[in-house]
PDB file of C-alpha atoms in Angstrom:
ATOM      1  CA  MET A  25      97.710 123.058  51.693  1.00  0.00           C
ATOM      2  CA  ASN A  26      99.756 126.020  52.840  1.00  0.00           C
ATOM      3  CA  PRO A  27     100.130 125.740  56.652  1.00  0.00           C
ATOM      4  CA  LYS A  28      99.512 129.489  56.911  1.00  0.00           C
ATOM      5  CA  ASN A  29      95.989 128.933  55.596  1.00  0.00           C
ATOM      6  CA  LYS A  30      95.155 126.221  58.092  1.00  0.00           C
ATOM      7  CA  LYS A  31      92.615 126.877  60.795  1.00  0.00           C
ATOM      8  CA  THR A  32      94.106 127.373  64.240  1.00  0.00           C
ATOM      9  CA  TYR A  33      93.184 124.958  66.996  1.00  0.00           C
ATOM     10  CA  HIS A  34      91.480 126.988  69.669  1.00  0.00           C
ATOM     11  CA  LEU A  35      88.852 125.820  72.123  1.00  0.00           C
ATOM     12  CA  ARG A  36      85.946 128.201  71.743  1.00  0.00           C
ATOM     13  CA  SER A  37      83.270 129.095  74.234  1.00  0.00           C
ATOM     14  CA  PRO A  38      79.639 129.261  73.045  1.00  0.00           C
ATOM     15  CA  GLU A  39      79.961 133.053  73.169  1.00  0.00           C
ATOM     16  CA  GLU A  40      82.973 133.001  70.839  1.00  0.00           C
ATOM     17  CA  GLN A  41      81.178 130.693  68.426  1.00  0.00           C
ATOM     18  CA  PHE A  42      78.122 132.940  68.477  1.00  0.00           C
ATOM     19  CA  LYS A  43      80.217 136.018  67.631  1.00  0.00           C
ATOM     20  CA  THR A  44      81.833 134.177  64.732  1.00  0.00           C
ATOM     21  CA  ILE A  45      78.572 133.025  63.198  1.00  0.00           C
ATOM     22  CA  GLN A  46      76.923 136.411  63.848  1.00  0.00           C
ATOM     23  CA  ALA A  47      79.701 138.112  61.883  1.00  0.00           C
ATOM     24  CA  LEU A  48      78.982 135.771  58.960  1.00  0.00           C
ATOM     25  CA  TYR A  49      75.218 136.299  59.102  1.00  0.00           C
ATOM     26  CA  PRO A  50      74.590 139.766  60.605  1.00  0.00           C
ATOM     27  CA  GLU A  51      71.102 139.920  59.121  1.00  0.00           C
ATOM     28  CA  ARG A  52      69.902 136.807  60.973  1.00  0.00           C
ATOM     29  CA  ASP A  53      67.930 136.862  64.192  1.00  0.00           C
ATOM     30  CA  PRO A  54      70.302 136.484  67.227  1.00  0.00           C
ATOM     31  CA  GLU A  55      68.063 133.878  68.865  1.00  0.00           C
ATOM     32  CA  THR A  56      68.132 131.772  65.697  1.00  0.00           C
ATOM     33  CA  LEU A  57      71.916 132.004  65.512  1.00  0.00           C
ATOM     34  CA  ALA A  58      72.263 131.072  69.180  1.00  0.00           C
ATOM     35  CA  ALA A  59      70.116 128.000  68.532  1.00  0.00           C
ATOM     36  CA  VAL A  60      72.371 127.052  65.595  1.00  0.00           C
ATOM     37  CA  VAL A  61      75.476 127.268  67.797  1.00  0.00           C
ATOM     38  CA  LEU A  62      73.858 125.140  70.493  1.00  0.00           C
ATOM     39  CA  LYS A  63      72.715 122.506  67.991  1.00  0.00           C
ATOM     40  CA  ARG A  64      76.159 122.253  66.402  1.00  0.00           C
ATOM     41  CA  ARG A  65      77.784 121.752  69.793  1.00  0.00           C
ATOM     42  CA  LEU A  66      75.213 119.176  70.887  1.00  0.00           C
ATOM     43  CA  ASP A  67      75.459 117.275  67.597  1.00  0.00           C
ATOM     44  CA  ALA A  68      79.258 117.175  67.762  1.00  0.00           C
ATOM     45  CA  LYS A  69      79.230 116.022  71.380  1.00  0.00           C
ATOM     46  CA  SER A  70      76.562 113.410  70.708  1.00  0.00           C
ATOM     47  CA  GLU A  71      78.614 111.902  67.882  1.00  0.00           C
ATOM     48  CA  PHE A  72      81.468 111.078  70.255  1.00  0.00           C
ATOM     49  CA  ASP A  73      79.373 110.411  73.366  1.00  0.00           C
ATOM     50  CA  ARG A  74      77.847 107.425  71.582  1.00  0.00           C
ATOM     51  CA  LYS A  75      81.319 105.942  71.076  1.00  0.00           C
ATOM     52  CA  ILE A  76      82.514 106.224  74.688  1.00  0.00           C
ATOM     53  CA  PRO A  77      82.417 102.882  76.546  1.00  0.00           C
ATOM     54  CA  GLU A  78      80.314 102.909  79.705  1.00  0.00           C
ATOM     55  CA  ASP A  79      83.374 102.578  81.951  1.00  0.00           C
ATOM     56  CA  TYR A  80      84.761 105.869  80.606  1.00  0.00           C
ATOM     57  CA  VAL A  81      81.647 108.041  80.339  1.00  0.00           C
ATOM     58  CA  ASP A  82      82.604 109.958  83.486  1.00  0.00           C
ATOM     59  CA  ALA A  83      86.386 109.761  83.009  1.00  0.00           C
ATOM     60  CA  ASP A  84      87.976 112.843  84.531  1.00  0.00           C
ATOM     61  CA  PHE A  85      91.573 113.832  85.262  1.00  0.00           C
ATOM     62  CA  VAL A  86      90.725 114.926  88.806  1.00  0.00           C
ATOM     63  CA  ASN A  87      88.956 111.652  89.582  1.00  0.00           C
ATOM     64  CA  PHE A  88      92.107 109.788  88.553  1.00  0.00           C
ATOM     65  CA  GLY A  89      94.181 111.805  90.996  1.00  0.00           C
ATOM     66  CA  TYR A  90      95.656 114.568  88.861  1.00  0.00           C
ATOM     67  CA  PHE A  91      95.941 117.889  90.626  1.00  0.00           C
ATOM     68  CA  GLY A  92      98.195 120.923  90.895  1.00  0.00           C
ATOM     69  CA  ASP A  93     101.096 120.967  88.429  1.00  0.00           C
ATOM     70  CA  GLN A  94     100.052 117.674  86.796  1.00  0.00           C
ATOM     71  CA  LEU A  95      96.545 118.896  86.052  1.00  0.00           C
ATOM     72  CA  GLU A  96      97.872 122.239  84.812  1.00  0.00           C
ATOM     73  CA  LEU A  97     100.264 120.464  82.412  1.00  0.00           C
ATOM     74  CA  LEU A  98      97.494 118.290  80.960  1.00  0.00           C
ATOM     75  CA  THR A  99      95.065 121.181  80.638  1.00  0.00           C
ATOM     76  CA  ARG A 100      97.675 123.468  79.062  1.00  0.00           C
ATOM     77  CA  SER A 101      98.675 120.795  76.544  1.00  0.00           C
ATOM     78  CA  LEU A 102      95.067 120.346  75.442  1.00  0.00           C
ATOM     79  CA  PHE A 103      93.887 123.948  75.480  1.00  0.00           C
ATOM     80  CA  ASP A 104      96.767 126.379  74.986  1.00  0.00           C
ATOM     81  CA  ILE A 105      97.695 127.689  71.558  1.00  0.00           C
ATOM     82  CA  GLY A 106     101.304 127.006  70.525  1.00  0.00           C
ATOM     83  CA  GLY A 107     103.941 125.087  72.435  1.00  0.00           C
ATOM     84  CA  ASN A 108     104.058 121.312  72.820  1.00  0.00           C
ATOM     85  CA  ARG A 109     100.539 119.976  72.351  1.00  0.00           C
ATOM     86  CA  ALA A 110     101.632 116.323  72.186  1.00  0.00           C
ATOM     87  CA  LEU A 111     101.087 114.047  75.183  1.00  0.00           C
ATOM     88  CA  LEU A 112     102.467 110.508  75.586  1.00  0.00           C
ATOM     89  CA  PHE A 113     100.756 108.391  78.256  1.00  0.00           C
ATOM     90  CA  GLU A 114     103.168 105.571  79.084  1.00  0.00           C
ATOM     91  CA  GLY A 115     102.622 102.688  81.515  1.00  0.00           C
ATOM     92  CA  VAL A 116     101.834  99.012  81.933  1.00  0.00           C
ATOM     93  CA  VAL A 117      98.527  97.441  80.943  1.00  0.00           C
ATOM     94  CA  GLY A 118      95.767  98.534  83.340  1.00  0.00           C
ATOM     95  CA  SER A 119      97.643 101.524  84.757  1.00  0.00           C
ATOM     96  CA  GLY A 120      95.027 104.065  83.658  1.00  0.00           C
ATOM     97  CA  LYS A 121      96.333 105.298  80.298  1.00  0.00           C
ATOM     98  CA  THR A 122      93.133 104.690  78.368  1.00  0.00           C
ATOM     99  CA  TYR A 123      91.024 106.120  81.205  1.00  0.00           C
ATOM    100  CA  SER A 124      93.134 109.278  81.120  1.00  0.00           C
ATOM    101  CA  ALA A 125      92.874 109.479  77.322  1.00  0.00           C
ATOM    102  CA  TYR A 126      89.086 109.400  77.635  1.00  0.00           C
ATOM    103  CA  ALA A 127      89.358 112.025  80.386  1.00  0.00           C
ATOM    104  CA  GLY A 128      91.125 114.282  77.886  1.00  0.00           C
ATOM    105  CA  MET A 129      88.436 113.556  75.337  1.00  0.00           C
ATOM    106  CA  ASN A 130      85.683 114.383  77.834  1.00  0.00           C
ATOM    107  CA  MET A 131      87.425 117.633  78.749  1.00  0.00           C
ATOM    108  CA  VAL A 132      87.413 118.761  75.121  1.00  0.00           C
ATOM    109  CA  LEU A 133      83.840 117.561  74.515  1.00  0.00           C
ATOM    110  CA  ASN A 134      82.591 119.467  77.540  1.00  0.00           C
ATOM    111  CA  ASN A 135      84.318 122.690  76.468  1.00  0.00           C
ATOM    112  CA  ASP A 136      84.137 122.712  72.665  1.00  0.00           C
ATOM    113  CA  PRO A 137      82.954 119.413  71.154  1.00  0.00           C
ATOM    114  CA  GLU A 138      83.611 120.558  67.580  1.00  0.00           C
ATOM    115  CA  ARG A 139      87.323 120.479  68.424  1.00  0.00           C
ATOM    116  CA  MET A 140      87.315 116.707  68.968  1.00  0.00           C
ATOM    117  CA  VAL A 141      88.555 115.045  65.783  1.00  0.00           C
ATOM    118  CA  MET A 142      89.221 111.395  66.483  1.00  0.00           C
ATOM    119  CA  PHE A 143      89.666 108.702  69.130  1.00  0.00           C
ATOM    120  CA  GLU A 144      91.065 105.537  67.578  1.00  0.00           C
ATOM    121  CA  HIS A 145      92.425 102.332  69.063  1.00  0.00           C
ATOM    122  CA  TYR A 146      95.661 101.720  67.200  1.00  0.00           C
ATOM    123  CA  PRO A 147      94.802  98.340  65.587  1.00  0.00           C
ATOM    124  CA  ASP A 148      91.523  99.795  64.259  1.00  0.00           C
ATOM    125  CA  LEU A 149      93.332 102.861  62.930  1.00  0.00           C
ATOM    126  CA  VAL A 150      95.871 100.734  61.074  1.00  0.00           C
ATOM    127  CA  GLN A 151      93.101  98.675  59.473  1.00  0.00           C
ATOM    128  CA  LYS A 152      91.271 101.821  58.319  1.00  0.00           C
ATOM    129  CA  LEU A 153      94.462 103.278  56.854  1.00  0.00           C
ATOM    130  CA  ARG A 154      95.345 100.025  55.065  1.00  0.00           C
ATOM    131  CA  THR A 155      91.889 100.030  53.474  1.00  0.00           C
ATOM    132  CA  GLU A 156      92.146 103.684  52.438  1.00  0.00           C
ATOM    133  CA  PHE A 157      95.593 103.322  50.907  1.00  0.00           C
ATOM    134  CA  SER A 158      94.743 100.071  49.119  1.00  0.00           C
ATOM    135  CA  THR A 159      91.597 101.603  47.609  1.00  0.00           C
ATOM    136  CA  GLY A 160      93.070 105.058  46.976  1.00  0.00           C
ATOM    137  CA  THR A 161      90.466 106.769  49.163  1.00  0.00           C
ATOM    138  CA  PHE A 162      93.030 108.190  51.608  1.00  0.00           C
ATOM    139  CA  SER A 163      93.104 111.489  49.693  1.00  0.00           C
ATOM    140  CA  GLU A 164      89.344 112.036  49.878  1.00  0.00           C
ATOM    141  CA  LEU A 165      87.946 114.883  51.950  1.00  0.00           C
ATOM    142  CA  GLY A 166      87.022 113.599  55.394  1.00  0.00           C
ATOM    143  CA  SER A 167      88.969 110.345  55.120  1.00  0.00           C
ATOM    144  CA  THR A 168      90.716 109.049  58.221  1.00  0.00           C
ATOM    145  CA  TRP A 169      94.063 110.089  56.725  1.00  0.00           C
ATOM    146  CA  ASP A 170      92.736 113.569  55.910  1.00  0.00           C
ATOM    147  CA  ARG A 171      91.311 114.142  59.394  1.00  0.00           C
ATOM    148  CA  ILE A 172      94.251 112.778  61.339  1.00  0.00           C
ATOM    149  CA  ASN A 173      96.733 114.952  59.402  1.00  0.00           C
ATOM    150  CA  ASN A 174      94.395 117.958  59.050  1.00  0.00           C
ATOM    151  CA  ASP A 175      95.472 118.098  55.392  1.00  0.00           C
ATOM    152  CA  ASP A 176      92.686 120.408  54.245  1.00  0.00           C
ATOM    153  CA  GLY A 177      92.758 122.557  57.376  1.00  0.00           C
ATOM    154  CA  ASP A 178      89.224 121.668  58.469  1.00  0.00           C
ATOM    155  CA  TRP A 179      90.186 119.349  61.345  1.00  0.00           C
ATOM    156  CA  PRO A 180      92.295 121.446  63.764  1.00  0.00           C
ATOM    157  CA  GLY A 181      91.370 119.458  66.851  1.00  0.00           C
ATOM    158  CA  LEU A 182      92.401 116.704  69.228  1.00  0.00           C
ATOM    159  CA  VAL A 183      93.420 113.284  67.928  1.00  0.00           C
ATOM    160  CA  ILE A 184      93.824 110.395  70.359  1.00  0.00           C
ATOM    161  CA  ILE A 185      95.502 107.115  69.400  1.00  0.00           C
ATOM    162  CA  ASP A 186      95.205 104.444  72.064  1.00  0.00           C
ATOM    163  CA  ASP A 187      97.603 101.555  72.647  1.00  0.00           C
ATOM    164  CA  ILE A 188     100.311 101.717  70.001  1.00  0.00           C
ATOM    165  CA  GLY A 189     103.058  99.148  70.082  1.00  0.00           C
ATOM    166  CA  ALA A 190     101.402  95.795  70.805  1.00  0.00           C
ATOM    167  CA  GLY A 191     104.069  94.323  68.509  1.00  0.00           C
ATOM    168  CA  LYS A 192     106.888  95.408  66.233  1.00  0.00           C
ATOM    169  CA  LEU A 193     105.614  97.799  63.579  1.00  0.00           C
ATOM    170  CA  SER A 194     105.368  96.802  59.935  1.00  0.00           C
ATOM    171  CA  GLU A 195     106.924  98.984  57.228  1.00  0.00           C
ATOM    172  CA  PHE A 196     103.482 100.396  56.410  1.00  0.00           C
ATOM    173  CA  GLU A 197     102.780 101.222  60.064  1.00  0.00           C
ATOM    174  CA  THR A 198     106.201 102.802  60.570  1.00  0.00           C
ATOM    175  CA  GLU A 199     105.807 105.049  57.537  1.00  0.00           C
ATOM    176  CA  LYS A 200     102.273 106.179  58.377  1.00  0.00           C
ATOM    177  CA  LEU A 201     102.801 106.592  62.116  1.00  0.00           C
ATOM    178  CA  TYR A 202     105.950 108.642  61.572  1.00  0.00           C
ATOM    179  CA  SER A 203     104.082 110.901  59.138  1.00  0.00           C
ATOM    180  CA  ILE A 204     101.205 111.412  61.603  1.00  0.00           C
ATOM    181  CA  LEU A 205     103.484 112.239  64.546  1.00  0.00           C
ATOM    182  CA  ASP A 206     105.792 114.468  62.512  1.00  0.00           C
ATOM    183  CA  THR A 207     102.891 116.420  60.995  1.00  0.00           C
ATOM    184  CA  ARG A 208     101.094 117.060  64.277  1.00  0.00           C
ATOM    185  CA  LEU A 209     104.309 118.077  66.028  1.00  0.00           C
ATOM    186  CA  ALA A 210     105.055 120.526  63.210  1.00  0.00           C
ATOM    187  CA  THR A 211     101.576 122.081  63.179  1.00  0.00           C
ATOM    188  CA  HIS A 212     101.067 121.984  66.975  1.00  0.00           C
ATOM    189  CA  ASP A 213      97.716 120.276  66.497  1.00  0.00           C
ATOM    190  CA  PRO A 214      97.039 118.410  69.775  1.00  0.00           C
ATOM    191  CA  ILE A 215      97.497 114.664  70.021  1.00  0.00           C
ATOM    192  CA  ILE A 216      97.456 112.072  72.812  1.00  0.00           C
ATOM    193  CA  ILE A 217      99.231 108.732  72.354  1.00  0.00           C
ATOM    194  CA  THR A 218      99.020 105.864  74.845  1.00  0.00           C
ATOM    195  CA  THR A 219     101.493 102.979  74.935  1.00  0.00           C
ATOM    196  CA  ASN A 220     102.795 100.261  77.243  1.00  0.00           C
ATOM    197  CA  VAL A 221     106.217 100.352  75.565  1.00  0.00           C
ATOM    198  CA  PRO A 222     108.745 101.879  78.011  1.00  0.00           C
ATOM    199  CA  GLN A 223     111.119 104.600  76.900  1.00  0.00           C
ATOM    200  CA  ASP A 224     114.186 102.333  76.761  1.00  0.00           C
ATOM    201  CA  GLN A 225     112.428  99.914  74.365  1.00  0.00           C
ATOM    202  CA  ARG A 226     110.952 102.395  71.902  1.00  0.00           C
ATOM    203  CA  GLU A 227     113.629 102.105  69.228  1.00  0.00           C
ATOM    204  CA  ALA A 228     113.429  98.296  69.256  1.00  0.00           C
ATOM    205  CA  VAL A 229     109.640  98.302  68.853  1.00  0.00           C
ATOM    206  CA  PHE A 230     108.930 101.443  66.831  1.00  0.00           C
ATOM    207  CA  GLY A 231     112.210 102.019  65.007  1.00  0.00           C
ATOM    208  CA  VAL A 232     114.520 105.014  65.261  1.00  0.00           C
ATOM    209  CA  ARG A 233     112.369 107.461  63.271  1.00  0.00           C
ATOM    210  CA  VAL A 234     109.107 106.926  65.182  1.00  0.00           C
ATOM    211  CA  ALA A 235     110.945 106.760  68.516  1.00  0.00           C
ATOM    212  CA  SER A 236     112.637 110.088  67.755  1.00  0.00           C
ATOM    213  CA  ARG A 237     109.229 111.728  67.302  1.00  0.00           C
ATOM    214  CA  LEU A 238     107.785 110.186  70.458  1.00  0.00           C
ATOM    215  CA  ASP A 239     110.790 111.550  72.362  1.00  0.00           C
ATOM    216  CA  ARG A 240     109.496 115.043  71.548  1.00  0.00           C
ATOM    217  CA  PHE A 241     106.145 114.385  73.254  1.00  0.00           C
ATOM    218  CA  THR A 242     105.439 115.483  76.808  1.00  0.00           C
ATOM    219  CA  ARG A 243     105.769 112.160  78.635  1.00  0.00           C
ATOM    220  CA  VAL A 244     103.273 111.304  81.370  1.00  0.00           C
ATOM    221  CA  GLU A 245     104.494 108.165  83.154  1.00  0.00           C
ATOM    222  CA  PHE A 246     101.880 105.995  84.839  1.00  0.00           C
ATOM    223  CA  PRO A 247     102.361 103.738  87.884  1.00  0.00           C
ATOM    224  CA  GLN A 248     103.857 100.340  87.071  1.00  0.00           C
ATOM    225  CA  HIS A 249     100.754  98.678  88.470  1.00  0.00           C
ATOM    226  CA  ASP A 250      97.617  97.107  86.982  1.00  0.00           C
ATOM    227  CA  PHE A 251      94.746  98.702  88.884  1.00  0.00           C
ATOM    228  CA  ARG A 252      92.269  96.301  87.278  1.00  0.00           C
ATOM    229  CA  LYS A 253      93.847  93.316  89.032  1.00  0.00           C
ATOM    230  CA  THR A 254      93.515  95.108  92.365  1.00  0.00           C
ATOM    231  CA  GLU A 255      89.865  95.862  91.707  1.00  0.00           C
ATOM    232  CA  ASN A 256      89.172  92.194  90.967  1.00  0.00           C
ATOM    233  CA  ILE A 257      90.670  90.886  94.215  1.00  0.00           C
TER     234      ILE A 257
END
């Protein structure tokens, strides 16, 4: 698809959504259209709310200690049009990366749930992609590959991939991960990646090509401390 024809990622208020749908259906009753907008937002939010683990239901950047410039950077990366919309959460196991990824997801869901595309744990994502490419279904409308790359222009929202780099990447993983990162960097569609692989080990684990794309992400470094161990003392 021609990138110029792709839909632009833009978090929309209910008022903006109402104006859009009213322009499409000017003859319809405003109260009916308002109800349609509300239902679409609630349905989209409900779809993802069901998938959020209990520990992360109330995940919030402020609760984790982000404020001032840090909070502004995270918010701008998720909401602003243009610029670097790619965030890399890097830190040891238990340092809060996944919590913060869910905080980003909650922020989008609470503002414009139809702009949340996908939250995938990396091993699950790889398995889904292997299945799609082995069966030839990767090119189907609405496939995981279609949504994560926004190939048809209908998925201009936030993608979150949690915990990449548990081991050295296979050739299949390297090829697909590079394509995902390169595409989303080029289109400025927002993405959050979490990893426990430090910057000086990226090339060894991910390879030069993937590491070069991760180097273009806005890096958010987490404390080198497992908070979960502290909580269990």
